[in-house]
Short mmCIF file of C-alpha atoms in Angstrom, two decimals:
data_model
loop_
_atom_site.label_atom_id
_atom_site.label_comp_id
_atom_site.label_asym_id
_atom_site.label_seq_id
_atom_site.Cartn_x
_atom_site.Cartn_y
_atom_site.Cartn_z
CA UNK M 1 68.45 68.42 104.32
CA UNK M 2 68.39 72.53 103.81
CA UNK M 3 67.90 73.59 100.50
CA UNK M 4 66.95 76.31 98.68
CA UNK M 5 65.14 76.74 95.24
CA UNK M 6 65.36 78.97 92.79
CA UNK M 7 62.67 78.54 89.76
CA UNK M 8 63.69 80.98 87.53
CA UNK M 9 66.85 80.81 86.19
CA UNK M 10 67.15 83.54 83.49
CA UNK M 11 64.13 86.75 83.94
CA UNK M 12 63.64 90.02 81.71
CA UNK M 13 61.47 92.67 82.12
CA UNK M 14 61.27 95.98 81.09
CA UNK M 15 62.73 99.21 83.18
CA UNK M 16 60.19 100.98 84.95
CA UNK M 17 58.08 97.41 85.07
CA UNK M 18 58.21 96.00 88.95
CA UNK M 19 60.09 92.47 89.36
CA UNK M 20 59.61 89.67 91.71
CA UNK M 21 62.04 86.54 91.86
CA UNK M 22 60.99 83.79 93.69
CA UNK M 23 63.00 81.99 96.37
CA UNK M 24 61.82 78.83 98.31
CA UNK M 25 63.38 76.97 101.12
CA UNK M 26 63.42 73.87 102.85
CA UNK M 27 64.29 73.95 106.36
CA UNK M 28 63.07 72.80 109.71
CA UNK M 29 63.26 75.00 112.00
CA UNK M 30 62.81 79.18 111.92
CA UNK M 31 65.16 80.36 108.49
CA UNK M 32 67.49 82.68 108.70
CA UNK M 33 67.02 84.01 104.65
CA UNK M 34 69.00 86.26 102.68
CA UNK M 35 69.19 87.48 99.48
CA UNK M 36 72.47 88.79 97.53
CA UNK M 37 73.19 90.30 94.20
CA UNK M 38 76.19 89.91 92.14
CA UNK M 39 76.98 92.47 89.44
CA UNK M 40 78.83 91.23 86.43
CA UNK M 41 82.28 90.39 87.20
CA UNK M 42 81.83 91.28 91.38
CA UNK M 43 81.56 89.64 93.93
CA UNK M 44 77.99 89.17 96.12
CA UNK M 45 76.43 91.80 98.15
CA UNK M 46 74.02 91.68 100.50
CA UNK M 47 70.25 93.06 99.36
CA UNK M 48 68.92 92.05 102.55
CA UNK M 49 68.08 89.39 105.12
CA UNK M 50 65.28 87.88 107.43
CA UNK M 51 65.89 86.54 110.87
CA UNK M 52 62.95 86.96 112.32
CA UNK M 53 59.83 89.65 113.41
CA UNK M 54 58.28 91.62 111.09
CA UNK M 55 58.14 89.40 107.31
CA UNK M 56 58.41 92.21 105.23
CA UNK M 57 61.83 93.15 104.56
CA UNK M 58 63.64 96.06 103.12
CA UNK M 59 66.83 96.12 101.87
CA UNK M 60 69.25 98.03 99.95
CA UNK M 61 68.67 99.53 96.51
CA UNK M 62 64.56 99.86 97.36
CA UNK M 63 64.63 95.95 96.89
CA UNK M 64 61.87 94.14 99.72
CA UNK M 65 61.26 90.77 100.54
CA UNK M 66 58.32 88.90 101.89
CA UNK M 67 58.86 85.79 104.05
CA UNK M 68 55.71 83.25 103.66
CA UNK M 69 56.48 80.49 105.85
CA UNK M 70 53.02 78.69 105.01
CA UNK M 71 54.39 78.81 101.34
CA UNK M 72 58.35 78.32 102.35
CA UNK M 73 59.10 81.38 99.88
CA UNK M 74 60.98 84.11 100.45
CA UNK M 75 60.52 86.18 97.54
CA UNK M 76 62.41 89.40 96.56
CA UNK M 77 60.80 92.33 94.69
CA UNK M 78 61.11 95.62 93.72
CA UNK M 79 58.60 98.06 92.23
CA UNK M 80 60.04 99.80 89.56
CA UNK M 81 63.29 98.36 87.85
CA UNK M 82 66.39 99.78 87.09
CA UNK M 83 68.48 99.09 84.29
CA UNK M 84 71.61 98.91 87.10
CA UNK M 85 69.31 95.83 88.45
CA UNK M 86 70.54 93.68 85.47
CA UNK M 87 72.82 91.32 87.80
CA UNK M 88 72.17 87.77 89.19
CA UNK M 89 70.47 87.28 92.36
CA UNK M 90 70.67 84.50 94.58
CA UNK M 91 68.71 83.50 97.87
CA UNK M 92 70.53 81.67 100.30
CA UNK M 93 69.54 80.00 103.91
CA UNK M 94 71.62 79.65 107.20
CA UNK M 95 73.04 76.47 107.58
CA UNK M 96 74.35 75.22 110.66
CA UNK M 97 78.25 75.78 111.49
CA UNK M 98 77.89 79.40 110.33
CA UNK M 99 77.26 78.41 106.88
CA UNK M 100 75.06 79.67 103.43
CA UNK M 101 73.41 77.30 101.16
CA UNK M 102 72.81 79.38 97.91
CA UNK M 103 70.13 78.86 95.60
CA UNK M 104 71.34 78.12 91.94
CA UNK M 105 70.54 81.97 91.30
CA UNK M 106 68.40 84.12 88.97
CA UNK M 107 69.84 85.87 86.29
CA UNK M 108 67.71 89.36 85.87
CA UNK M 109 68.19 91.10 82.12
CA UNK M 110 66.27 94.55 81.98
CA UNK M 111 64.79 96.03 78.67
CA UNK M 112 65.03 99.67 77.47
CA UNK A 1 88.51 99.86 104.55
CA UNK A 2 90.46 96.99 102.30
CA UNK A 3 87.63 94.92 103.49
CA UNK A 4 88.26 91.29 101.92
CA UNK A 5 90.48 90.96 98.97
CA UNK A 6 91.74 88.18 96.55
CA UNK A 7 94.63 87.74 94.86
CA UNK A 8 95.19 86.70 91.74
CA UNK A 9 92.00 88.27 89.54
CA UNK A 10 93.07 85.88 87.25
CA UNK A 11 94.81 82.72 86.48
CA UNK A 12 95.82 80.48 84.11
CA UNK A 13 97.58 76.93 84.84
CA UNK A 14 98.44 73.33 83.63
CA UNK A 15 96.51 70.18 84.57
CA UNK A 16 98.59 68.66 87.69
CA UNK A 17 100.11 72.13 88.73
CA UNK A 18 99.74 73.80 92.22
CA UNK A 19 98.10 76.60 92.75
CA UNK A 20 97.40 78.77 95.38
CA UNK A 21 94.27 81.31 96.10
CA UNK A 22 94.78 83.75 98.36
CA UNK A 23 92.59 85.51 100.46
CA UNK A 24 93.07 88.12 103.17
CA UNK A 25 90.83 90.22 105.18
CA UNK A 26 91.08 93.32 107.38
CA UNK A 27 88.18 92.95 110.04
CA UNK A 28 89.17 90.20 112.29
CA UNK A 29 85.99 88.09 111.18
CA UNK A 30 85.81 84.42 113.30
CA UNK A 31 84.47 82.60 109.80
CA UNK A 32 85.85 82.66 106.17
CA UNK A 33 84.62 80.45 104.07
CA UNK A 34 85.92 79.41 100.15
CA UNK A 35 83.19 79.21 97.40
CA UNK A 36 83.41 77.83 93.82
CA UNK A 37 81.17 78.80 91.21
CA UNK A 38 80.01 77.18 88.01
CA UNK A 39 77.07 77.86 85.88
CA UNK A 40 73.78 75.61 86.64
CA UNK A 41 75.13 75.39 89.72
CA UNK A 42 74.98 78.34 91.89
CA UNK A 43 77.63 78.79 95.02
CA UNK A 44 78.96 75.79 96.33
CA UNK A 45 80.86 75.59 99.68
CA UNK A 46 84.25 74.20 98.95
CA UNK A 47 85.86 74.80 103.06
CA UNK A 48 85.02 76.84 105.44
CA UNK A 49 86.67 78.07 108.77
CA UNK A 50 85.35 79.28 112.17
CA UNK A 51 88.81 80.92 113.61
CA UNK A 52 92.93 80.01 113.01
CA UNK A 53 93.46 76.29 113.05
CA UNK A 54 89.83 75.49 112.71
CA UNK A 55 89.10 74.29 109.35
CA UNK A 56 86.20 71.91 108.24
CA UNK A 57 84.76 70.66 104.42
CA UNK A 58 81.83 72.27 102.79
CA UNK A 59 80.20 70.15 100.17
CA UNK A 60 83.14 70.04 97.44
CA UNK A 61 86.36 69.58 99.19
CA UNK A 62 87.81 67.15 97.24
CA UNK A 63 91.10 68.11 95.53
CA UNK A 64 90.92 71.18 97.70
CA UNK A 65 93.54 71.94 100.76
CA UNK A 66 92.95 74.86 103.20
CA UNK A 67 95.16 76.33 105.86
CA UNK A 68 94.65 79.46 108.53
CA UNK A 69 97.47 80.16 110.47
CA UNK A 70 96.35 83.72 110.86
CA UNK A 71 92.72 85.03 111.43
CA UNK A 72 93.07 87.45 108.74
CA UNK A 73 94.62 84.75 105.82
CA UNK A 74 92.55 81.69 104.25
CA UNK A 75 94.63 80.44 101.08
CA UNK A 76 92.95 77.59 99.18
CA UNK A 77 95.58 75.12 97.21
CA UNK A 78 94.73 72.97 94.43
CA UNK A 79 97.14 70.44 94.99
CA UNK A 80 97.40 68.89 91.36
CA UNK A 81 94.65 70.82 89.20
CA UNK A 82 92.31 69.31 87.33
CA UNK A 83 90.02 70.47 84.05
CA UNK A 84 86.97 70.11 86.64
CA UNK A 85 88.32 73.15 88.84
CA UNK A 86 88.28 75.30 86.27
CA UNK A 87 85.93 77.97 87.97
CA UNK A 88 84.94 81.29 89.57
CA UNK A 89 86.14 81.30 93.48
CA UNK A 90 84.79 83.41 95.77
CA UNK A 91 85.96 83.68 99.41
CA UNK A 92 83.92 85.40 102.17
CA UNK A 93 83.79 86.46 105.82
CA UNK A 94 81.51 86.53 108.82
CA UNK A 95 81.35 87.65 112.41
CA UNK A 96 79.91 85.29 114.97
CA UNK A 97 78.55 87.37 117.40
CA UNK A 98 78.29 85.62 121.44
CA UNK A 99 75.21 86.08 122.70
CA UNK A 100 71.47 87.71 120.74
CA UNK A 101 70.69 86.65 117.53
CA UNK A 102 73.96 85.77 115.26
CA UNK A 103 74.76 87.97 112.54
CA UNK A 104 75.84 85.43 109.44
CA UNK A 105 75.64 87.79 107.05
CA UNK A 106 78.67 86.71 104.54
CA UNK A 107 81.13 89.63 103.18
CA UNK A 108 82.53 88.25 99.83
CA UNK A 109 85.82 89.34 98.26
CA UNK A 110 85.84 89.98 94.05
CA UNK A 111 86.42 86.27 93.25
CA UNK A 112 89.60 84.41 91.38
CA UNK A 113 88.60 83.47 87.82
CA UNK A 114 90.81 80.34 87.44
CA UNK A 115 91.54 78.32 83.97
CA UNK A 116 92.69 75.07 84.25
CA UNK A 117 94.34 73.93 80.51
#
């Protein structure tokens, strides 16, 4: 069956210090991955996704992924942290039927 | 641009009361899709729907009723509430494109922070 894996369930790091929150996935054929970020209190929004081509993806907010698919990971990271980042972030894989199985999510606190 | 909304932010109800979650959005998406979620365990799919009349469980339906009549309308019911439903919900939206590589990107409203007492 899909899943998806999130290791890290709380992270902190320091603003200005880069970030990288892992994400791996079990799936059998080509993933469709995504990862979303959900501000206290808000809904999800979409960082960005992978369908296929090129395995480094940018998204929004100068977040980028790298898909791996010798190491199943899709991992999301971003260079330099903001202290907006503080959110939760979860990585989530196309299921069939249209659907989105979510990882369990990572909850990102940033230091001053 | 309402996008997708929810309605109410916020409720508060009895064990073995109805309630209703509403959700409504503006872009004519084929998929909408009701989420709970709990701490520990991430987003889990309670229903989902591909277009009006076409409803089908997700992986924690039970105690959960769904309707579309309209493309635009999902409401979720909680038939006779429980302690356990006590949650976040989150509904979303998609567009299933025909043809090239599907879009399932997922638009999600604010969420419905529901107490169960």
């Amino acid at each position: 069956a899909q899943s998806v894996t999130q290791p890290d369930i709380h992270i902190t790091v320091s603003e200005g210090a880069s970030l990288e929150l892992r994400c791996n996935y079990s799936y059998g054929a080509t993933p469709y991955l995504f990862w979303y970020v959900q501000s206290p209190g808000q809904g999800l929004q979409l960082l960005l996704k992978y369908f296929s081509g090129d395995t480094l993806v940018q998204g929004i907010k100068g977040f980028e992924a790298e898909f791996k698919r010798s190491q199943s990971s899709f991992n999301l990271r971003k260079p330099s942290v903001h202290w907006s980042d503080a959110a939760e972030y979860f990585c989530a894989v196309y299921n069939q039927g249209g659907k989105l199985i979510f990882g369990q999510g990572t909850e990102l606190s940033v230091k001053p | 641009d309402a996008g997708i909304t929810q309605s109410p932010r916020y409720k508060i109800t009895e064990t073995g009361r109805q309630v209703t979650l509403m959700c409504h959005q503006t872009w004519s998406h084929s998929y909408m899709f009701w989420y709970r979620q709990d701490l520990g365990h991430g987003l889990r799919l309670i229903y989902y729907s591909a277009a009006a009349d076409i409803t089908d469980k997700g992986e924690v339906p039970d105690g959960y009723v769904v309707s579309r009549s309209k493309t635009e309308n999902f409401p979720l019911t909680l038939e006779s509430a429980t302690r356990s439903q006590t949650s976040v919900y989150f509904c979303a939206s998609s567009v299933r494109l025909a043809g090239g590589p599907p879009d399932y990107e997922q638009y999600f409203g604010p969420g419905t922070r529901l107490t169960v007492t």
